[in-house]
Coordinates of C-alpha atoms and ligand atoms in Angstrom, one line a residue:
M1354 CA 88.7 61.5 101.8
G1355 CA 91.5 64.5 101.1
Q1356 CA 92.4 66.6 104.3
L1357 CA 91.1 65.5 107.8
R1358 CA 90.8 67.0 111.1
K1359 CA 90.9 65.3 114.0
A1360 CA 89.6 67.8 116.4
A1361 CA 86.3 70.1 116.3
T1362 CA 87.0 73.5 116.6
V1363 CA 84.6 75.5 118.8
V1364 CA 85.2 79.2 119.9
I1365 CA 83.7 80.1 123.1
N1366 CA 83.9 83.5 124.5
D1367 CA 86.4 84.5 122.1
V1368 CA 88.6 81.8 122.9
R1369 CA 89.4 79.0 120.6
H1370 CA 89.0 75.4 121.7
E1371 CA 90.1 72.3 119.7
I1372 CA 87.4 69.3 120.8
A1373 CA 89.1 65.7 120.3
G1374 CA 88.6 62.4 122.1
D1375 CA 85.3 61.6 124.2
E1376 CA 84.9 65.6 124.9
A1377 CA 83.8 65.6 121.1
F1378 CA 80.4 63.8 122.9
M1379 CA 80.1 65.7 125.6
M1380 CA 76.7 68.0 125.7
L1381 CA 78.2 71.9 125.6
A1382 CA 76.5 72.8 129.0
D1383 CA 78.4 69.8 130.5
Y1384 CA 81.7 70.9 128.9
L1385 CA 81.2 74.5 129.8
R1386 CA 80.4 73.7 133.1
Y1387 CA 83.0 70.8 133.7
S1388 CA 85.8 71.2 131.7
C1389 CA 85.8 75.0 131.4
G1390 CA 84.4 75.9 134.9
L1391 CA 82.0 78.4 133.3
V1392 CA 79.1 77.4 135.7
G1393 CA 76.7 80.4 135.0
T1394 CA 75.1 78.1 132.2
K1395 CA 72.6 75.9 134.3
I1396 CA 71.4 72.4 133.8
V1397 CA 68.0 71.6 134.9
C1398 CA 65.9 69.4 132.6
A1399 CA 68.5 68.2 130.3
E1400 CA 65.7 67.8 127.7
G1401 CA 65.3 71.2 126.0
D1402 CA 62.2 72.0 127.7
C1403 CA 63.1 74.8 130.4
G1404 CA 65.9 76.9 128.7
A1405 CA 68.3 77.2 131.9
C1406 CA 71.0 76.3 129.7
T1407 CA 70.3 78.5 126.9
V1408 CA 73.5 80.2 125.1
L1409 CA 74.0 82.4 122.1
R1410 CA 75.6 80.4 119.2
A1411 CA 76.8 81.8 115.4
S1412 CA 77.5 79.7 112.9
V1413 CA 79.3 80.4 109.5
K1414 CA 77.5 78.2 107.7
G1415 CA 74.0 78.5 106.7
L1416 CA 71.3 81.7 105.9
G1417 CA 72.0 84.6 107.8
S1418 CA 73.4 82.3 110.8
E1419 CA 76.6 84.7 111.6
D1420 CA 74.2 86.5 113.9
Y1421 CA 74.2 85.1 117.3
E1422 CA 71.0 83.0 118.3
V1423 CA 69.9 81.1 121.2
I1424 CA 70.1 77.3 121.6
N1425 CA 70.1 74.8 124.3
S1426 CA 73.2 73.6 125.1
C1427 CA 72.1 70.9 127.4
I1428 CA 71.2 68.9 124.0
V1429 CA 74.0 69.1 121.5
M1430 CA 77.3 67.6 121.2
M1431 CA 80.4 69.3 121.1
A1432 CA 81.2 67.7 117.8
Q1433 CA 78.0 69.4 116.2
L1434 CA 79.1 72.3 117.3
D1435 CA 82.4 72.5 114.9
G1436 CA 82.6 75.8 113.1
C1437 CA 80.5 77.9 116.2
S1438 CA 81.2 80.8 117.5
I1439 CA 79.1 80.4 121.5
I1440 CA 78.8 83.3 124.3
T1441 CA 77.8 82.0 127.3
V1442 CA 76.1 84.4 130.3
E1443 CA 80.0 84.7 131.3
G1444 CA 80.4 86.3 127.8
L1445 CA 78.0 88.9 128.2
A1446 CA 80.5 90.8 131.3
P1447 CA 83.7 90.0 130.6
R1448 CA 85.0 92.8 132.5
G1449 CA 82.9 92.0 135.5
Q1450 CA 80.1 94.8 134.6
F1451 CA 76.8 93.7 134.0
S1452 CA 75.1 93.8 130.4
P1453 CA 72.5 96.4 129.9
V1454 CA 70.5 93.3 129.9
Q1455 CA 71.3 92.1 133.0
E1456 CA 71.4 95.3 134.4
A1457 CA 67.2 95.2 133.6
V1458 CA 66.7 91.9 134.9
A1459 CA 68.2 93.1 138.2
R1460 CA 66.5 96.1 138.5
C1461 CA 63.2 95.0 137.6
H1462 CA 63.6 92.1 139.7
G1463 CA 63.2 89.4 137.3
S1464 CA 65.2 86.8 139.9
Q1465 CA 64.9 85.0 142.5
C1466 CA 65.9 80.9 142.4
G1467 CA 68.9 82.1 139.9
Y1468 CA 68.7 78.9 138.0
C1469 CA 66.8 79.9 135.6
T1470 CA 68.1 83.5 135.5
P1471 CA 70.9 83.0 133.4
G1472 CA 68.8 81.1 130.4
F1473 CA 66.5 84.5 130.4
V1474 CA 69.0 86.8 130.3
M1475 CA 70.9 85.1 126.8
A1476 CA 67.2 84.7 125.8
I1477 CA 66.3 88.6 126.2
T1478 CA 69.7 89.5 124.8
A1479 CA 69.1 87.6 121.7
C1480 CA 65.2 89.3 121.4
V1481 CA 66.8 92.8 122.1
Q1482 CA 69.1 92.0 119.4
R1483 CA 67.3 90.6 116.8
S1484 CA 64.2 93.0 117.2
G1485 CA 64.2 97.0 116.4
P1486 CA 63.1 99.7 119.3
G1487 CA 59.5 99.2 118.8
L1488 CA 59.4 95.9 120.6
D1489 CA 56.3 94.9 122.5
A1490 CA 55.5 92.7 125.4
Q1491 CA 53.9 90.1 122.9
S1492 CA 57.2 89.6 121.0
V1493 CA 59.1 89.3 124.0
K1494 CA 56.5 86.6 125.6
N1495 CA 56.8 84.7 122.3
Y1496 CA 61.0 85.0 122.7
L1497 CA 60.8 83.3 125.8
T1498 CA 58.7 80.5 125.2
G1499 CA 61.4 78.4 125.4
N1500 CA 62.1 79.8 129.1
L1501 CA 60.4 78.2 132.1
C1502 CA 60.2 80.6 135.6
R1503 CA 58.7 78.9 138.4
C1504 CA 58.7 81.5 140.6
T1505 CA 59.0 85.2 139.8
G1506 CA 56.7 85.1 137.0
Y1507 CA 56.9 86.4 133.5
A1508 CA 55.8 90.2 134.2
P1509 CA 59.2 91.3 135.4
L1510 CA 61.4 89.6 133.0
V1511 CA 59.2 90.9 130.2
E1512 CA 59.5 94.6 131.7
A1513 CA 63.4 94.0 131.9
A1514 CA 63.1 93.6 128.2
L1515 CA 61.3 96.6 127.2
Q1516 CA 63.3 98.5 129.9
V1517 CA 66.7 97.3 128.2
N1518 CA 69.3 100.4 127.7
R1519 CA 69.8 100.2 123.7
E1520 CA 72.1 102.8 123.3
K1521 CA 74.3 100.6 125.9
Q1522 CA 73.3 97.3 124.3
E1523 CA 76.2 96.4 121.9
I1524 CA 75.3 94.2 119.1
L1525 CA 77.0 91.0 119.2
K1526 CA 78.8 89.7 116.0
T1527 CA 81.5 87.2 115.5
S1528 CA 84.8 89.0 115.0
L1529 CA 86.5 88.6 111.9
E1530 CA 89.4 87.0 113.1
T1531 CA 86.9 84.4 114.6
R1532 CA 85.0 84.0 111.4
R1533 CA 88.1 83.6 109.2
V1534 CA 89.2 80.6 111.5
L1535 CA 85.9 78.7 111.9
K1536 CA 85.5 79.6 107.7
A1537 CA 88.9 78.0 107.2
V1538 CA 88.2 75.1 109.4
S1539 CA 84.6 74.1 107.8
K1540 CA 86.3 73.6 104.7
V1541 CA 87.9 70.5 106.1
S1542 CA 86.3 67.2 106.6
L1543 CA 86.4 66.1 110.7
V1544 CA 86.6 62.8 111.7
I1545 CA 86.9 61.8 115.4
D1546 CA 87.6 58.6 116.3
T1547 CA 87.4 57.2 119.8
E1548 CA 86.6 54.6 122.0
K1549 CA 83.4 56.0 122.9
G1550 CA 82.5 56.3 119.1
R1551 CA 83.2 57.8 115.8
F1552 CA 82.2 61.3 114.4
F1553 CA 82.1 62.1 111.1
A1554 CA 81.6 65.1 109.4
P1555 CA 82.6 65.4 105.6
A1556 CA 82.7 68.8 104.1
T1557 CA 81.1 67.4 100.8
L1558 CA 77.8 65.6 99.8
A1559 CA 79.7 63.1 97.8
E1560 CA 82.1 62.1 101.3
A1561 CA 78.9 61.8 103.1
A1562 CA 77.4 59.3 100.8
A1563 CA 80.6 57.4 100.6
I1564 CA 80.6 57.4 104.1
K1565 CA 77.0 55.9 104.3
R1566 CA 77.8 53.6 101.9
R1567 CA 80.9 52.6 104.2
Y1568 CA 79.2 52.5 107.6
P1569 CA 75.7 52.3 106.9
E1570 CA 74.8 51.7 110.5
A1571 CA 75.6 56.0 111.1
R1572 CA 73.2 57.7 112.1
L1573 CA 72.4 60.6 110.6
I1574 CA 72.4 64.0 112.3
S1575 CA 71.0 67.0 111.1
A1576 CA 70.6 69.1 114.5
A1577 CA 70.0 65.8 116.7
T1578 CA 67.4 67.7 119.0
D1579 CA 65.4 64.3 119.5
L1580 CA 69.2 62.2 120.2
G1581 CA 69.9 64.7 122.4
V1582 CA 67.3 64.0 124.4
E1583 CA 67.7 60.2 124.2
M1584 CA 71.4 60.4 125.2
N1585 CA 70.6 62.2 128.2
K1586 CA 67.5 59.9 129.5
G1587 CA 70.5 56.9 129.1
K1588 CA 68.6 55.2 126.4
A1589 CA 70.6 53.0 123.9
V1590 CA 72.0 55.4 121.3
P1591 CA 74.3 54.9 118.4
N1592 CA 77.9 55.0 118.4
C1593 CA 78.6 56.1 115.3
F1594 CA 77.5 59.6 113.9
L1595 CA 77.3 61.2 110.4
S1596 CA 76.7 65.0 110.8
L1597 CA 75.8 66.9 107.7
H1598 CA 76.8 70.6 109.2
L1599 CA 80.1 71.0 107.0
I1600 CA 78.1 70.5 103.2
P1601 CA 77.4 74.1 102.1
E1602 CA 74.6 73.1 99.7
L1603 CA 72.6 71.8 102.2
Y1604 CA 72.1 75.2 103.7
R1605 CA 70.4 76.5 100.7
V1606 CA 66.4 77.4 100.9
R1607 CA 64.9 78.3 97.6
V1608 CA 61.5 79.9 97.6
T1609 CA 59.8 80.2 93.9
Q1610 CA 56.7 81.5 92.4
G1611 CA 55.4 77.6 92.7
Q1612 CA 57.5 75.6 95.0
V1613 CA 60.0 75.7 98.3
S1614 CA 62.8 73.7 98.4
C1615 CA 64.8 73.0 101.3
G1616 CA 68.2 71.6 102.0
A1617 CA 68.5 69.2 105.1
R1618 CA 70.6 71.8 107.1
V1619 CA 67.9 74.4 107.1
T1620 CA 67.1 75.4 110.2
L1621 CA 63.3 75.7 111.2
A1622 CA 64.1 79.4 112.0
Q1623 CA 65.7 79.9 108.6
L1624 CA 63.0 78.1 106.9
R1625 CA 60.3 80.4 108.7
R1626 CA 61.7 83.8 108.1
A1627 CA 62.2 82.3 104.4
C1628 CA 58.3 81.7 104.2
E1629 CA 57.1 84.1 106.2
T1630 CA 55.9 86.6 103.1
A1631 CA 55.2 83.5 100.7
L1632 CA 53.6 80.9 103.2
P1633 CA 52.2 83.1 106.0
E1634 CA 50.2 80.7 107.5
W1635 CA 53.0 78.1 107.5
A1636 CA 55.4 80.8 109.1
R1637 CA 52.4 81.5 111.5
N1638 CA 52.4 77.8 112.4
L1639 CA 56.1 77.5 113.3
N1640 CA 55.3 80.1 116.2
I1641 CA 53.8 77.2 117.9
F1642 CA 56.6 74.6 116.8
A1643 CA 59.0 74.3 120.0
S1644 CA 60.7 77.1 121.2
P1645 CA 63.2 79.5 119.6
Q1646 CA 66.0 77.6 121.3
I1647 CA 64.9 74.7 119.2
K1648 CA 63.7 75.8 116.1
N1649 CA 67.4 77.8 115.9
M1650 CA 68.6 73.9 115.6
A1651 CA 66.2 71.8 114.2
T1652 CA 65.5 71.2 110.7
L1653 CA 62.4 70.0 108.4
V1654 CA 64.5 67.3 107.3
G1655 CA 64.8 66.0 110.9
N1656 CA 61.3 66.3 111.6
I1657 CA 60.2 64.4 108.6
A1658 CA 62.8 61.8 109.0
N1659 CA 62.2 61.0 112.3
G1660 CA 58.8 59.4 111.5
S1661 CA 56.7 60.6 114.2
P1662 CA 52.8 60.6 113.0
I1663 CA 52.8 63.8 115.2
G1664 CA 55.5 65.9 113.7
D1665 CA 54.0 69.2 113.5
S1666 CA 55.1 70.0 109.7
L1667 CA 54.0 66.7 108.2
P1668 CA 49.5 67.8 107.5
F1669 CA 51.6 70.8 106.0
L1670 CA 54.2 69.2 103.7
L1671 CA 51.1 66.5 103.0
V1672 CA 48.6 69.0 101.8
S1673 CA 51.5 70.6 100.2
E1674 CA 52.5 67.5 97.6
A1675 CA 56.0 67.4 99.3
S1676 CA 58.8 65.0 98.2
V1677 CA 62.1 64.2 99.3
I1678 CA 65.8 64.2 97.3
V1679 CA 67.7 61.1 98.6
L1680 CA 71.4 60.5 97.8
R1681 CA 72.8 56.9 97.6
G1682 CA 76.4 56.7 96.6
R1683 CA 76.4 58.7 93.2
S1684 CA 72.4 58.4 92.2
T1685 CA 69.4 60.1 93.8
R1686 CA 65.6 59.6 93.8
E1687 CA 62.7 61.6 94.6
I1688 CA 60.3 60.0 97.0
E1689 CA 57.3 61.3 97.4
L1690 CA 56.3 61.5 101.4
S1691 CA 53.3 60.0 101.4
A1692 CA 55.1 57.0 100.0
L1693 CA 58.2 57.4 102.5
Y1694 CA 56.7 55.7 105.4
R1695 CA 56.2 52.2 105.8
G1696 CA 54.8 52.3 109.1
Y1697 CA 54.8 53.6 112.8
R1698 CA 58.3 55.6 112.5
Q1699 CA 59.3 53.3 109.8
L1700 CA 60.8 54.8 106.6
S1701 CA 61.3 53.2 103.2
L1702 CA 65.0 54.5 103.3
K1703 CA 68.0 52.2 102.4
P1704 CA 70.3 52.2 105.3
D1705 CA 72.9 54.0 102.8
E1706 CA 70.4 57.0 101.7
I1707 CA 70.2 60.0 102.8
I1708 CA 67.9 62.9 102.3
T1709 CA 69.4 66.0 100.9
T1710 CA 66.5 67.9 100.1
V1711 CA 62.6 68.6 100.6
K1712 CA 60.8 70.3 98.0
F1713 CA 56.9 71.5 98.2
K1714 CA 54.5 73.0 96.5
R1715 CA 54.0 76.6 97.2
L1716 CA 50.1 76.9 97.5
E1717 CA 48.4 80.3 96.9
A1718 CA 46.2 82.6 98.8
R1719 CA 43.3 81.2 96.7
D1720 CA 43.9 77.3 98.1
H1721 CA 42.6 78.8 101.7
L1722 CA 45.3 77.1 103.7
R1723 CA 44.6 76.8 107.4
L1724 CA 47.1 74.6 110.1
Y1725 CA 46.0 73.6 113.3
K1726 CA 47.7 72.2 115.9
V1727 CA 46.1 70.8 119.3
S1728 CA 48.0 70.4 122.5
Q1729 CA 47.7 70.4 126.0
R1730 CA 49.7 73.9 126.0
R1731 CA 49.6 76.1 123.6
D1732 CA 53.5 76.7 123.8
L1733 CA 56.1 73.9 123.5
D1734 CA 54.5 71.1 123.3
I1735 CA 54.0 67.8 121.4
A1736 CA 50.6 67.9 119.2
T1737 CA 47.4 65.8 120.2
V1738 CA 46.1 66.1 116.8
N1739 CA 47.3 68.5 113.9
A1740 CA 45.5 69.2 111.1
A1741 CA 46.2 71.2 107.3
F1742 CA 43.2 71.9 105.0
A1743 CA 43.4 73.5 101.7
F1744 CA 40.4 74.2 99.4
R1745 CA 40.2 76.1 96.4
F1746 CA 37.1 76.9 94.5
K1747 CA 35.9 77.2 91.0
A1748 CA 36.8 81.0 90.5
T1749 CA 33.9 82.8 89.2
G1750 CA 30.0 83.7 89.6
A1751 CA 27.2 81.1 90.8
S1752 CA 30.6 78.5 91.1
A1753 CA 32.5 80.5 93.7
R1754 CA 31.2 78.2 96.4
V1755 CA 32.1 75.1 93.8
I1756 CA 34.7 73.1 95.6
A1757 CA 37.7 72.6 92.8
E1758 CA 40.5 71.0 94.8
A1759 CA 39.9 69.7 98.6
R1760 CA 42.8 68.9 100.3
I1761 CA 42.7 67.5 103.7
A1762 CA 45.6 65.7 106.2
Y1763 CA 45.9 65.1 109.9
G1764 CA 48.7 64.0 112.3
G1765 CA 48.2 62.3 115.7
V1766 CA 45.2 59.9 114.2
G1767 CA 47.0 56.4 113.4
P1768 CA 50.4 55.5 113.0
L1769 CA 51.0 57.7 110.2
A1770 CA 50.1 61.3 109.2
I1771 CA 47.7 60.9 106.5
R1772 CA 45.7 62.6 103.3
C1773 CA 42.0 62.0 103.8
Q1774 CA 41.8 60.9 100.0
A1775 CA 37.8 59.8 99.9
A1776 CA 36.8 63.2 101.8
E1777 CA 39.0 64.8 99.3
A1778 CA 37.2 63.0 96.2
Y1779 CA 33.9 63.2 97.4
L1780 CA 34.2 67.3 98.2
R1781 CA 35.4 67.8 94.5
G1782 CA 32.7 69.4 92.4
Q1783 CA 30.4 70.1 95.9
S1784 CA 29.2 73.4 96.9
L1785 CA 30.2 74.4 100.4
S1786 CA 27.3 73.3 102.8
S1787 CA 26.5 71.9 106.1
E1788 CA 25.6 68.8 104.6
V1789 CA 28.3 68.3 102.4
C1790 CA 30.6 69.1 105.4
A1791 CA 29.1 66.7 107.4
K1792 CA 29.1 64.0 104.5
A1793 CA 32.9 64.6 104.4
Q1794 CA 33.3 64.5 107.7
E1795 CA 31.7 60.7 108.0
L1796 CA 34.8 60.1 105.4
I1797 CA 37.3 61.5 107.3
Q1798 CA 36.3 59.3 110.1
C1799 CA 36.2 56.3 108.6
A1800 CA 40.0 57.2 107.5
I1801 CA 41.7 57.3 110.8
A1802 CA 42.6 55.2 113.4
P1803 CA 43.3 57.1 116.6
L1804 CA 45.3 55.2 119.6
S1805 CA 44.7 56.4 123.4
D1806 CA 47.6 57.5 124.9
L1807 CA 48.8 59.8 127.7
R1808 CA 48.0 63.1 125.5
G1809 CA 44.3 62.1 125.0
S1810 CA 41.8 58.9 124.4
A1811 CA 41.0 58.1 120.6
A1812 CA 37.5 59.5 121.0
Y1813 CA 39.0 62.6 122.1
R1814 CA 41.4 62.4 119.1
R1815 CA 38.1 61.6 116.9
V1816 CA 36.1 64.6 118.5
L1817 CA 39.2 67.1 117.8
V1818 CA 39.5 66.0 114.4
A1819 CA 36.0 66.6 113.9
Q1820 CA 35.9 69.9 115.3
L1821 CA 38.9 71.1 113.4
F1822 CA 37.3 70.2 110.1
E1823 CA 34.1 72.3 111.2
R1824 CA 36.1 74.9 112.3
Y1825 CA 37.8 75.2 109.0
C1826 CA 34.9 75.1 107.3
S1827 CA 32.7 77.3 108.9
E1828 CA 35.7 80.2 108.7
L1829 CA 35.5 79.5 105.0
D1830 CA 31.8 79.6 104.6
G1831 CA 31.7 82.9 107.0
S1832 CA 28.3 82.7 107.7
S1833 CA 26.6 82.0 111.2
E1834 CA 24.0 79.5 109.8
F1835 CA 26.8 77.3 108.8
Q1836 CA 25.9 74.2 111.0
P1837 CA 27.8 71.2 109.6
G1838 CA 26.7 69.0 112.6
A1839 CA 29.5 66.7 112.5
I1840 CA 29.6 63.2 113.4
R1841 CA 30.0 63.5 117.7
A1842 CA 32.5 60.7 118.2
A1843 CA 31.3 58.1 121.0
S1844 CA 32.6 59.0 124.4
G1845 CA 34.3 56.2 126.0
E1846 CA 35.3 53.7 123.4
D1847 CA 36.5 54.2 120.0
S1848 CA 33.6 52.1 118.1
H1849 CA 33.7 54.5 115.1
G1850 CA 35.8 52.2 113.1
E1851 CA 33.3 48.9 113.1
R1852 CA 31.0 51.7 111.7
C1853 CA 32.9 52.5 108.7
L1854 CA 33.6 48.7 108.1
Ligands
FAD1168 C1 62.1 70.2 123.5 C2 61.8 69.6 122.5 C3 60.7 70.1 121.8 C4 60.1 70.0 120.5 N1 58.7 70.3 120.2 C5 58.4 70.0 118.9 C6 57.1 70.5 118.2 O1 56.7 71.3 118.8 N2 57.0 69.9 117.2 C7 57.4 68.9 116.6 O2 57.0 68.5 115.4 N3 58.7 68.3 117.0 C8 59.5 68.7 118.0 N4 60.4 68.3 118.6 C9 61.3 67.2 118.1 C10 62.7 67.8 117.0 O3 62.9 68.8 117.5 C11 61.6 67.7 115.5 O4 61.6 66.8 115.2 C12 62.9 68.3 114.7 O5 62.5 68.9 113.7 C13 63.9 67.1 114.5 O6 65.3 67.9 113.4 P1 66.6 67.6 113.7 O7 67.1 68.4 112.8 O8 67.1 68.0 115.2 O9 66.8 66.3 113.1 P2 67.9 65.2 113.9 O10 67.3 64.9 115.5 O11 69.1 65.2 114.0 O12 66.9 63.9 113.2 C14 65.7 63.0 113.7 C15 65.9 61.6 112.7 O13 65.8 61.8 111.3 C16 67.3 60.9 110.7 N5 67.9 61.9 110.2 C17 68.5 63.2 110.1 N6 68.9 63.7 109.3 C18 68.8 62.6 107.9 C19 68.8 62.9 106.5 N7 69.4 63.9 106.2 N8 68.7 62.2 105.6 C20 68.1 60.8 106.4 N9 67.6 60.8 107.7 C21 68.2 61.8 108.5 C22 68.3 61.0 112.3 O14 69.0 59.8 112.2 C23 67.0 60.7 113.1 O15 66.5 59.4 113.6 C24 60.8 68.9 119.7 C25 62.0 68.3 120.0 C26 62.3 68.8 121.4 C27 63.7 68.4 121.8
FES1169 S1 68.3 72.2 130.5 FE1 66.4 72.6 130.2 S2 66.6 73.3 128.2 FE2 68.7 72.6 128.9
FES1170 S1 63.5 82.6 139.3 FE1 64.2 80.9 138.6 S2 62.8 79.4 138.3 FE2 61.9 81.6 138.5

């Protein structure tokens, strides 16, 4: 490594902070409250679920990310914020006067307990800032899915967002000086070495590969949304981290006619913006992925690499024939997504390998892509079952209902998210009908091995699998006579596996 920095640079409410030593491993919310005395930011769940700790963050890296956007400060380590500018609720009213959003929340009676209020103020500020004067109630509700209020209720808060005096609301932007400072520091690699742990943030991919070779135990972090929760819960966490946040090429997302390629640091929010027109169904599905606060930090590569069989992106990526590019030393290899997983949360990566990019096919309108997520509540919940279907029909005349290509994938149905290849092979060349879909459904049921857990029994999951497929087929068919009569999974015990033998 050439030049090195030993402290992370973070700007908070326009004041530069150099974070070295153990403070680098503190969560931002703790740092604000206990090191800076900025107690307006509250900590309630400490798991990214309630939004009380919401602050605004702008980063000099990434697509359009110089604008401020909301994040959860309770699950992000200070060292990860190196190169970022943060605004807390105190920063909205530096001269002691309410900002127009604070004024509207007070006027509309949007606050009772006070714990959740600063988070709502920050979320409404970002919402107003990112939307034009045509903002409607539904858009506000979508924006507030990461903020929980258990007493006032949402109506006064939504009203407040709609009533903000936009003429007085200044657009928050990083100052030229802040940008100059942050751009300069983020060109230089960062190493923080304390008794508590080590934090590496190399400025180039080559350095990252060299560090991973030397310290294969270093835990890679993209946004560490999962890790932050684990740390707060006191679970055993590694003490050596390798963060990719300074590497410019990992922020690239490229959407071409046939393919999307996305670097390891591209957030889900950036990806959603990039794919909104090209892949509207995927963009729509991302609306129910976590909250705006999480999506502004979390990455697609992180969702793939955490290996969870209910990761929301997996069924989509499987039907889109995704693959990952992996770097080891100076060489790279490409691994198909279906070959990346060896078992429950086990990846076929070597300890010194780094995923740099994920690539996937850009499905076309004629592929009829549909994505589904079933969870106990609509927003900010983990899926019980998720699914992706994409059927392409032979184009013309009498062949219009003949299936040329069928792609079917599910998550939450076993240790891995899967493609249902036997059902896909059966469907190829068949004409869409109730009987054909019922037969395909039998093959799907044979391919899955759901478990019972807190989110649902195995039998319930089988019913969900069947119903999602039925729904897709009937939506495609469009006629009311379509009755696939899919298998009704036995209630209670999961006996289907035996029937498939
Ligand atoms: C409140 C909350 C809500 C959530 N909601 C959802 C949801 O609705 N749907 C969903 O699917 N998930 C959800 N998650 C889980 C999580 O946010 C996602 O999985 C997210 O995409 C992870 O991205 P990340 O960048 O934070 O990954 P990280 O936490 O940084 O990484 C995840 C794993 O991948 C490894 N890793 C990271 N980068 C690389 C790399 N480049 N190469 C190799 N390995 C790497 C890490 O070491 C780690 O083991 C939620 C989490 C929280 C806290
Ligand atoms: S304290 Fe609840 S999301 Fe951070
Ligand atoms: S005002 Fe705090 S929980 Fe509703």
